[in-house]
């Protein structure tokens, strides 16, 4: 799988809170995903980054994701986890990693 382009938007979830939406394009295929922010967060959950901060972080890694041949979704997810490299996903934010995945 190869991603030709990715767009990240800040949208409102069902509770009216700001969250992330990703739109990915590969050839003639376009997919989108969004990730709601959980109501409660526990100490063992991943770090949820402010959507605006996550959008800035995304711009810093976007070019590293485009045009790369990933064997499958696990390969792509592994690449995202390597880019973050923290236990609680605090470098990129669990919400950014999840919306891209």
JSON list of C-alpha atoms in Angstrom, two decimals:
[
{"chain": "A", "resi": 1, "resn": "UNK", "atom": "CA", "xyz": [0.00, 0.00, 0.00]},
{"chain": "A", "resi": 2, "resn": "UNK", "atom": "CA", "xyz": [1.23, 3.45, -0.85]},
{"chain": "A", "resi": 3, "resn": "UNK", "atom": "CA", "xyz": [-0.26, 6.71, 0.43]},
{"chain": "A", "resi": 4, "resn": "UNK", "atom": "CA", "xyz": [-0.24, 9.47, -2.17]},
{"chain": "A", "resi": 5, "resn": "UNK", "atom": "CA", "xyz": [-1.64, 12.20, 0.06]},
{"chain": "A", "resi": 6, "resn": "UNK", "atom": "CA", "xyz": [-3.00, 12.74, 3.55]},
{"chain": "A", "resi": 7, "resn": "UNK", "atom": "CA", "xyz": [-5.10, 15.61, 4.82]},
{"chain": "A", "resi": 8, "resn": "UNK", "atom": "CA", "xyz": [-5.75, 16.20, 8.50]},
{"chain": "A", "resi": 9, "resn": "UNK", "atom": "CA", "xyz": [-8.69, 18.26, 9.72]},
{"chain": "A", "resi": 10, "resn": "UNK", "atom": "CA", "xyz": [-9.96, 19.28, 13.10]},
{"chain": "A", "resi": 11, "resn": "UNK", "atom": "CA", "xyz": [-13.65, 18.44, 13.47]},
{"chain": "A", "resi": 12, "resn": "UNK", "atom": "CA", "xyz": [-16.19, 18.21, 16.28]},
{"chain": "A", "resi": 13, "resn": "UNK", "atom": "CA", "xyz": [-17.12, 14.82, 17.69]},
{"chain": "A", "resi": 14, "resn": "UNK", "atom": "CA", "xyz": [-20.61, 13.79, 18.85]},
{"chain": "A", "resi": 15, "resn": "UNK", "atom": "CA", "xyz": [-20.10, 15.68, 22.14]},
{"chain": "A", "resi": 16, "resn": "UNK", "atom": "CA", "xyz": [-19.00, 18.83, 20.31]},
{"chain": "A", "resi": 17, "resn": "UNK", "atom": "CA", "xyz": [-15.35, 18.43, 21.31]},
{"chain": "A", "resi": 18, "resn": "UNK", "atom": "CA", "xyz": [-12.56, 19.02, 18.84]},
{"chain": "A", "resi": 19, "resn": "UNK", "atom": "CA", "xyz": [-10.94, 15.89, 17.44]},
{"chain": "A", "resi": 20, "resn": "UNK", "atom": "CA", "xyz": [-8.98, 14.72, 14.40]},
{"chain": "A", "resi": 21, "resn": "UNK", "atom": "CA", "xyz": [-10.14, 13.51, 11.00]},
{"chain": "A", "resi": 22, "resn": "UNK", "atom": "CA", "xyz": [-7.73, 12.06, 8.44]},
{"chain": "A", "resi": 23, "resn": "UNK", "atom": "CA", "xyz": [-8.39, 11.72, 4.73]},
{"chain": "A", "resi": 24, "resn": "UNK", "atom": "CA", "xyz": [-5.96, 9.50, 2.83]},
{"chain": "A", "resi": 25, "resn": "UNK", "atom": "CA", "xyz": [-5.62, 9.02, -0.89]},
{"chain": "A", "resi": 26, "resn": "UNK", "atom": "CA", "xyz": [-3.94, 6.19, -2.77]},
{"chain": "A", "resi": 27, "resn": "UNK", "atom": "CA", "xyz": [-4.50, 6.11, -6.50]},
{"chain": "A", "resi": 28, "resn": "UNK", "atom": "CA", "xyz": [-8.26, 6.21, -7.09]},
{"chain": "A", "resi": 29, "resn": "UNK", "atom": "CA", "xyz": [-9.04, 5.22, -3.49]},
{"chain": "A", "resi": 30, "resn": "UNK", "atom": "CA", "xyz": [-9.92, 7.75, -0.80]},
{"chain": "A", "resi": 31, "resn": "UNK", "atom": "CA", "xyz": [-10.63, 6.80, 2.81]},
{"chain": "A", "resi": 32, "resn": "UNK", "atom": "CA", "xyz": [-11.31, 8.85, 5.91]},
{"chain": "A", "resi": 33, "resn": "UNK", "atom": "CA", "xyz": [-11.33, 8.22, 9.62]},
{"chain": "A", "resi": 34, "resn": "UNK", "atom": "CA", "xyz": [-11.91, 10.20, 12.77]},
{"chain": "A", "resi": 35, "resn": "UNK", "atom": "CA", "xyz": [-11.13, 9.47, 16.36]},
{"chain": "A", "resi": 36, "resn": "UNK", "atom": "CA", "xyz": [-13.32, 10.64, 19.25]},
{"chain": "A", "resi": 37, "resn": "UNK", "atom": "CA", "xyz": [-11.77, 11.74, 22.48]},
{"chain": "A", "resi": 38, "resn": "UNK", "atom": "CA", "xyz": [-12.63, 9.42, 25.34]},
{"chain": "A", "resi": 39, "resn": "UNK", "atom": "CA", "xyz": [-14.64, 10.83, 28.21]},
{"chain": "A", "resi": 40, "resn": "UNK", "atom": "CA", "xyz": [-12.32, 9.40, 30.85]},
{"chain": "A", "resi": 41, "resn": "UNK", "atom": "CA", "xyz": [-8.62, 8.67, 30.70]},
{"chain": "A", "resi": 42, "resn": "UNK", "atom": "CA", "xyz": [-6.76, 6.26, 32.94]},
{"chain": "A", "resi": 43, "resn": "UNK", "atom": "CA", "xyz": [-3.10, 6.19, 33.88]},
{"chain": "A", "resi": 44, "resn": "UNK", "atom": "CA", "xyz": [-2.39, 3.27, 31.51]},
{"chain": "A", "resi": 45, "resn": "UNK", "atom": "CA", "xyz": [-3.97, 4.88, 28.47]},
{"chain": "A", "resi": 46, "resn": "UNK", "atom": "CA", "xyz": [-1.97, 6.56, 25.74]},
{"chain": "A", "resi": 47, "resn": "UNK", "atom": "CA", "xyz": [-1.38, 10.29, 25.74]},
{"chain": "A", "resi": 48, "resn": "UNK", "atom": "CA", "xyz": [-4.10, 12.29, 23.98]},
{"chain": "A", "resi": 49, "resn": "UNK", "atom": "CA", "xyz": [-2.62, 15.38, 22.36]},
{"chain": "A", "resi": 50, "resn": "UNK", "atom": "CA", "xyz": [-4.47, 18.64, 21.81]},
{"chain": "A", "resi": 51, "resn": "UNK", "atom": "CA", "xyz": [-5.79, 18.42, 18.21]},
{"chain": "A", "resi": 52, "resn": "UNK", "atom": "CA", "xyz": [-4.01, 21.62, 17.14]},
{"chain": "A", "resi": 53, "resn": "UNK", "atom": "CA", "xyz": [-0.69, 20.39, 18.52]},
{"chain": "A", "resi": 54, "resn": "UNK", "atom": "CA", "xyz": [-1.30, 17.02, 16.85]},
{"chain": "A", "resi": 55, "resn": "UNK", "atom": "CA", "xyz": [-1.95, 18.79, 13.53]},
{"chain": "A", "resi": 56, "resn": "UNK", "atom": "CA", "xyz": [1.41, 20.59, 13.83]},
{"chain": "A", "resi": 57, "resn": "UNK", "atom": "CA", "xyz": [3.15, 17.30, 14.65]},
{"chain": "A", "resi": 58, "resn": "UNK", "atom": "CA", "xyz": [1.44, 15.72, 11.63]},
{"chain": "A", "resi": 59, "resn": "UNK", "atom": "CA", "xyz": [2.86, 18.39, 9.32]},
{"chain": "A", "resi": 60, "resn": "UNK", "atom": "CA", "xyz": [6.32, 17.49, 10.62]},
{"chain": "A", "resi": 61, "resn": "UNK", "atom": "CA", "xyz": [5.94, 13.79, 9.71]},
{"chain": "A", "resi": 62, "resn": "UNK", "atom": "CA", "xyz": [3.63, 13.94, 6.68]},
{"chain": "A", "resi": 63, "resn": "UNK", "atom": "CA", "xyz": [6.36, 13.77, 4.04]},
{"chain": "A", "resi": 64, "resn": "UNK", "atom": "CA", "xyz": [7.83, 10.68, 5.72]},
{"chain": "A", "resi": 65, "resn": "UNK", "atom": "CA", "xyz": [4.51, 8.84, 5.15]},
{"chain": "A", "resi": 66, "resn": "UNK", "atom": "CA", "xyz": [3.89, 9.77, 1.52]},
{"chain": "A", "resi": 67, "resn": "UNK", "atom": "CA", "xyz": [4.98, 7.56, -1.34]},
{"chain": "A", "resi": 68, "resn": "UNK", "atom": "CA", "xyz": [6.37, 4.81, 0.88]},
{"chain": "A", "resi": 69, "resn": "UNK", "atom": "CA", "xyz": [5.42, 1.22, 0.01]},
{"chain": "A", "resi": 70, "resn": "UNK", "atom": "CA", "xyz": [4.01, -0.40, 3.14]},
{"chain": "A", "resi": 71, "resn": "UNK", "atom": "CA", "xyz": [3.47, -4.16, 2.91]},
{"chain": "A", "resi": 72, "resn": "UNK", "atom": "CA", "xyz": [0.29, -3.97, 4.99]},
{"chain": "A", "resi": 73, "resn": "UNK", "atom": "CA", "xyz": [-1.45, -2.08, 7.77]},
{"chain": "A", "resi": 74, "resn": "UNK", "atom": "CA", "xyz": [0.76, -3.68, 10.43]},
{"chain": "A", "resi": 75, "resn": "UNK", "atom": "CA", "xyz": [3.82, -2.36, 8.58]},
{"chain": "A", "resi": 76, "resn": "UNK", "atom": "CA", "xyz": [2.31, 1.14, 8.49]},
{"chain": "A", "resi": 77, "resn": "UNK", "atom": "CA", "xyz": [1.31, 1.01, 12.16]},
{"chain": "A", "resi": 78, "resn": "UNK", "atom": "CA", "xyz": [4.79, -0.17, 13.09]},
{"chain": "A", "resi": 79, "resn": "UNK", "atom": "CA", "xyz": [6.26, 2.76, 11.19]},
{"chain": "A", "resi": 80, "resn": "UNK", "atom": "CA", "xyz": [4.04, 5.19, 13.14]},
{"chain": "A", "resi": 81, "resn": "UNK", "atom": "CA", "xyz": [5.06, 3.58, 16.43]},
{"chain": "A", "resi": 82, "resn": "UNK", "atom": "CA", "xyz": [8.74, 3.87, 15.49]},
{"chain": "A", "resi": 83, "resn": "UNK", "atom": "CA", "xyz": [8.26, 7.56, 14.67]},
{"chain": "A", "resi": 84, "resn": "UNK", "atom": "CA", "xyz": [6.78, 8.12, 18.13]},
{"chain": "A", "resi": 85, "resn": "UNK", "atom": "CA", "xyz": [9.02, 5.66, 20.06]},
{"chain": "A", "resi": 86, "resn": "UNK", "atom": "CA", "xyz": [7.55, 6.49, 23.48]},
{"chain": "A", "resi": 87, "resn": "UNK", "atom": "CA", "xyz": [5.70, 4.06, 25.75]},
{"chain": "A", "resi": 88, "resn": "UNK", "atom": "CA", "xyz": [2.60, 6.23, 26.13]},
{"chain": "A", "resi": 89, "resn": "UNK", "atom": "CA", "xyz": [2.68, 7.74, 22.60]},
{"chain": "A", "resi": 90, "resn": "UNK", "atom": "CA", "xyz": [3.44, 11.22, 23.94]},
{"chain": "A", "resi": 91, "resn": "UNK", "atom": "CA", "xyz": [5.61, 12.35, 21.02]},
{"chain": "A", "resi": 92, "resn": "UNK", "atom": "CA", "xyz": [2.89, 12.14, 18.35]},
{"chain": "A", "resi": 93, "resn": "UNK", "atom": "CA", "xyz": [-0.13, 11.51, 20.54]},
{"chain": "A", "resi": 94, "resn": "UNK", "atom": "CA", "xyz": [-2.24, 8.40, 20.61]},
{"chain": "A", "resi": 95, "resn": "UNK", "atom": "CA", "xyz": [-5.05, 10.26, 18.88]},
{"chain": "A", "resi": 96, "resn": "UNK", "atom": "CA", "xyz": [-2.87, 11.20, 15.89]},
{"chain": "A", "resi": 97, "resn": "UNK", "atom": "CA", "xyz": [-1.47, 7.67, 15.59]},
{"chain": "A", "resi": 98, "resn": "UNK", "atom": "CA", "xyz": [-4.95, 6.15, 15.81]},
{"chain": "A", "resi": 99, "resn": "UNK", "atom": "CA", "xyz": [-6.58, 8.45, 13.26]},
{"chain": "A", "resi": 100, "resn": "UNK", "atom": "CA", "xyz": [-3.79, 7.74, 10.78]},
{"chain": "A", "resi": 101, "resn": "UNK", "atom": "CA", "xyz": [-3.95, 3.99, 11.42]}
]
